[in-house]
Short mmCIF file of C-alpha atoms in Angstrom, two decimals:
data_model
loop_
_atom_site.label_atom_id
_atom_site.label_comp_id
_atom_site.label_asym_id
_atom_site.label_seq_id
_atom_site.Cartn_x
_atom_site.Cartn_y
_atom_site.Cartn_z
CA PRO A 370 -19.24 96.68 59.18
CA GLN A 371 -18.26 93.28 60.55
CA SER A 372 -14.87 91.89 59.60
CA THR A 373 -14.74 88.63 57.70
CA ILE A 374 -12.29 86.03 58.97
CA PHE A 375 -11.61 82.62 57.45
CA ASP A 376 -10.11 79.91 59.68
CA ILE A 377 -8.26 77.52 57.39
CA GLY A 378 -7.47 74.32 59.25
CA CYS A 379 -10.00 75.19 61.95
CA GLY A 380 -10.00 71.78 63.66
CA PRO A 381 -12.83 71.51 66.18
CA GLY A 382 -13.39 75.27 66.12
CA LYS A 383 -11.67 76.72 69.18
CA TYR A 384 -11.06 80.07 67.46
CA VAL A 385 -14.21 79.96 65.31
CA GLU A 386 -16.41 79.90 68.38
CA TYR A 387 -14.57 82.86 69.92
CA LEU A 388 -14.80 84.89 66.70
CA LEU A 389 -18.52 84.21 66.27
CA LYS A 390 -19.24 85.18 69.88
CA ASN A 391 -17.45 88.48 69.19
CA ASP A 392 -19.58 89.31 66.13
CA PHE A 393 -17.13 88.47 63.34
CA ARG A 394 -18.41 86.88 60.15
CA VAL A 395 -16.54 83.59 59.91
CA GLY A 396 -15.85 80.92 57.32
CA CYS A 397 -14.07 77.74 58.26
CA LEU A 398 -12.38 74.87 56.50
CA ASP A 399 -10.68 71.73 57.78
CA ILE A 400 -9.42 68.55 56.18
CA SER A 401 -11.16 66.45 58.86
CA LYS A 402 -14.84 65.73 58.30
CA LYS A 403 -15.15 64.78 61.99
CA SER A 404 -13.79 68.17 63.06
CA ILE A 405 -16.25 70.04 60.83
CA GLN A 406 -19.16 67.93 62.10
CA PHE A 407 -18.13 68.58 65.71
CA LEU A 408 -17.74 72.30 64.99
CA ASN A 409 -21.20 72.52 63.39
CA ARG A 410 -22.81 70.97 66.46
CA LYS A 411 -20.86 73.25 68.80
CA ILE A 412 -21.77 76.52 67.06
CA LYS A 413 -25.38 75.81 66.07
CA ASN A 414 -26.55 79.07 67.74
CA TYR A 415 -24.26 81.18 65.52
CA HIS A 416 -25.11 79.86 62.07
CA ASN A 417 -26.42 83.28 61.01
CA LYS A 418 -22.84 84.64 61.20
CA LEU A 419 -21.20 81.51 59.78
CA LEU A 420 -20.43 82.02 56.10
CA PHE A 421 -19.36 78.44 55.43
CA SER A 422 -18.14 75.34 57.23
CA GLU A 423 -16.56 72.94 54.76
CA VAL A 424 -14.24 69.97 54.52
CA GLY A 425 -11.20 70.89 52.44
CA CYS A 426 -7.44 71.38 52.29
CA ALA A 427 -5.47 74.60 52.79
CA CYS A 428 -3.95 74.00 49.35
CA ASP A 429 -7.36 74.31 47.69
CA ILE A 430 -8.74 77.50 49.21
CA GLU A 431 -8.71 79.41 45.92
CA LEU A 432 -12.27 78.10 45.71
CA LEU A 433 -13.16 80.64 48.41
CA GLY A 434 -12.83 83.46 45.87
CA LEU A 435 -10.58 86.47 45.43
CA GLY A 436 -10.37 89.16 48.07
CA ASN A 437 -13.17 87.85 50.26
CA ALA A 438 -11.52 87.90 53.70
CA ASP A 439 -10.18 90.67 55.93
CA ALA A 440 -8.07 88.14 57.84
CA LEU A 441 -7.11 84.49 57.67
CA LEU A 442 -6.07 82.08 60.39
CA LEU A 443 -3.72 79.42 59.03
CA LEU A 444 -2.66 77.75 62.25
CA GLY A 445 -2.40 73.97 61.83
CA PRO A 446 -1.63 73.77 58.10
CA MET A 447 1.77 75.46 58.33
CA TYR A 448 3.11 72.66 60.50
CA HIS A 449 1.07 69.81 58.99
CA LEU A 450 1.91 70.54 55.34
CA ILE A 451 5.32 68.91 54.92
CA ASN A 452 5.83 69.35 51.17
CA PRO A 453 7.37 72.77 50.32
CA ASN A 454 5.23 73.08 47.17
CA SER A 455 2.05 72.48 49.18
CA ARG A 456 3.10 75.07 51.74
CA LYS A 457 3.82 77.62 49.01
CA LYS A 458 0.49 76.88 47.31
CA ALA A 459 -1.37 77.38 50.60
CA LEU A 460 0.36 80.75 51.14
CA LYS A 461 -0.28 81.85 47.55
CA ASN A 462 -3.97 80.93 47.91
CA CYS A 463 -4.17 82.85 51.19
CA HIS A 464 -2.73 85.87 49.40
CA GLN A 465 -5.45 85.63 46.74
CA VAL A 466 -8.31 85.15 49.22
CA LEU A 467 -7.31 88.12 51.39
CA ARG A 468 -8.48 91.65 50.64
CA GLU A 469 -5.97 94.46 50.11
CA ASN A 470 -3.89 94.89 53.33
CA GLY A 471 -5.48 91.72 54.75
CA ILE A 472 -3.90 90.01 57.73
CA LEU A 473 -2.63 86.43 57.86
CA ILE A 474 -1.99 84.76 61.22
CA THR A 475 0.01 81.55 61.03
CA MET A 476 1.40 79.13 63.58
CA PHE A 477 4.69 77.32 63.25
CA LEU A 478 6.50 74.76 65.37
CA ASN A 479 10.03 75.79 66.34
CA THR A 480 13.03 73.50 65.78
CA LEU A 481 15.03 74.28 68.91
CA PRO A 482 12.95 72.89 71.81
CA ILE A 483 12.90 69.34 70.41
CA PHE A 484 16.56 68.93 71.37
CA ASP A 485 15.62 69.19 75.05
CA ARG A 486 15.26 65.56 76.23
CA GLU A 487 12.33 66.35 78.54
CA ASN A 488 10.45 68.10 75.74
CA PHE A 489 11.38 65.41 73.22
CA SER A 490 9.71 62.60 75.18
CA SER A 491 6.71 64.62 76.37
CA HIS A 492 5.51 65.23 72.83
CA GLN A 493 5.92 61.61 71.76
CA ILE A 494 8.21 62.37 68.87
CA LEU A 495 8.75 59.03 67.18
CA GLU A 496 11.37 60.05 64.62
CA MET A 497 12.86 63.07 62.94
CA GLU A 498 14.63 64.12 59.74
CA ILE A 499 16.94 67.11 59.79
CA HIS A 500 16.97 69.20 56.61
CA GLU A 501 18.92 72.32 55.66
CA ASN A 502 16.34 74.85 56.87
CA HIS A 503 13.76 72.77 58.78
CA ILE A 504 13.14 69.56 60.69
CA THR A 505 10.38 67.06 60.01
CA THR A 506 9.18 65.14 63.06
CA TRP A 507 6.58 62.43 63.40
CA THR A 508 4.45 62.29 66.53
CA ASN A 509 1.87 59.89 67.86
CA TYR A 510 -1.61 61.42 67.95
CA LYS A 511 -4.45 59.11 68.97
CA GLY A 512 -2.55 56.12 67.62
CA GLU A 513 -1.69 57.72 64.28
CA LYS A 514 1.78 58.74 63.11
CA ILE A 515 1.48 62.44 62.21
CA PRO A 516 4.22 64.43 60.40
CA GLN A 517 5.11 67.94 61.57
CA TYR A 518 7.15 70.64 59.86
CA ARG A 519 9.38 72.61 62.25
CA CYS A 520 11.45 75.69 61.46
CA THR A 521 13.04 78.69 63.10
CA PRO A 522 11.28 82.07 63.17
CA GLU A 523 13.80 83.27 60.58
CA ASN A 524 12.86 80.44 58.21
CA ALA A 525 9.15 81.17 58.73
CA PHE A 526 9.79 84.83 57.92
CA ASP A 527 11.60 83.84 54.70
CA GLU A 528 8.83 81.46 53.68
CA LEU A 529 6.13 84.09 54.18
CA SER A 530 8.07 86.92 52.51
CA GLU A 531 7.10 86.12 48.91
CA PHE A 532 3.45 87.00 49.58
CA PHE A 533 3.37 88.73 52.97
CA GLN A 534 5.17 91.29 55.07
CA CYS A 535 5.80 89.72 58.47
CA LEU A 536 4.79 92.27 61.10
CA LYS A 537 5.33 90.34 64.30
CA ILE A 538 6.42 86.98 65.71
CA VAL A 539 4.90 85.93 69.04
CA PHE A 540 6.02 82.88 71.03
CA VAL A 541 3.13 80.92 72.52
CA ASP A 542 4.89 79.56 75.60
CA GLU A 543 8.09 79.87 77.61
CA LYS A 544 9.60 76.76 75.96
CA LYS A 545 9.19 78.60 72.64
CA GLU A 546 7.95 75.45 70.93
CA GLN A 547 5.22 77.24 68.97
CA PHE A 548 5.12 80.72 67.52
CA PHE A 549 2.58 82.82 65.69
CA THR A 550 3.40 85.13 62.83
CA ILE A 551 1.23 88.12 62.05
CA SER A 552 1.67 89.24 58.45
CA GLN A 553 0.09 91.66 56.01
CA LYS A 554 -0.70 90.94 52.39
CA LYS A 555 1.87 92.36 49.96
CA SER A 556 0.95 93.84 46.63
CA ILE A 557 2.67 91.67 44.03
#
């Protein structure tokens, strides 16, 4: 049987398109109506495998039902959700939506590379707040000031540990600015 994967915070659908082309059943959600509209135009030939394509927030995915997904992608939300309670709610909801032993793939932004002057200016970081276990930065994206949550891999592991067992951390690039976590649903 085909695996069911939900992409929460799918943006314009980079991963959705890949998953559909490789015969996964996919559901996608993003807070941006423009992103969902763009995605729907881009994947019109795959609508038979598309379970849903909706505008919504990662904090409200309990509406997707209990135990309906084999895997979840939660890539953008973990660095765009700044409030700790919102982040925890998103992770709790992911836990509920995943089937037994389901897999959660998240992306985080690392704290360390922003202290490199070359990296600091290249990402248009406008300001930053340093907290005990994370840093909040604000960047310029298409003329808008966008907040970003940044933490170390250890902090990401701690944050995930209430609901998930972190299986692996993978750095995206040599600067180690972004990293993925691959986690499995815990029985709680």
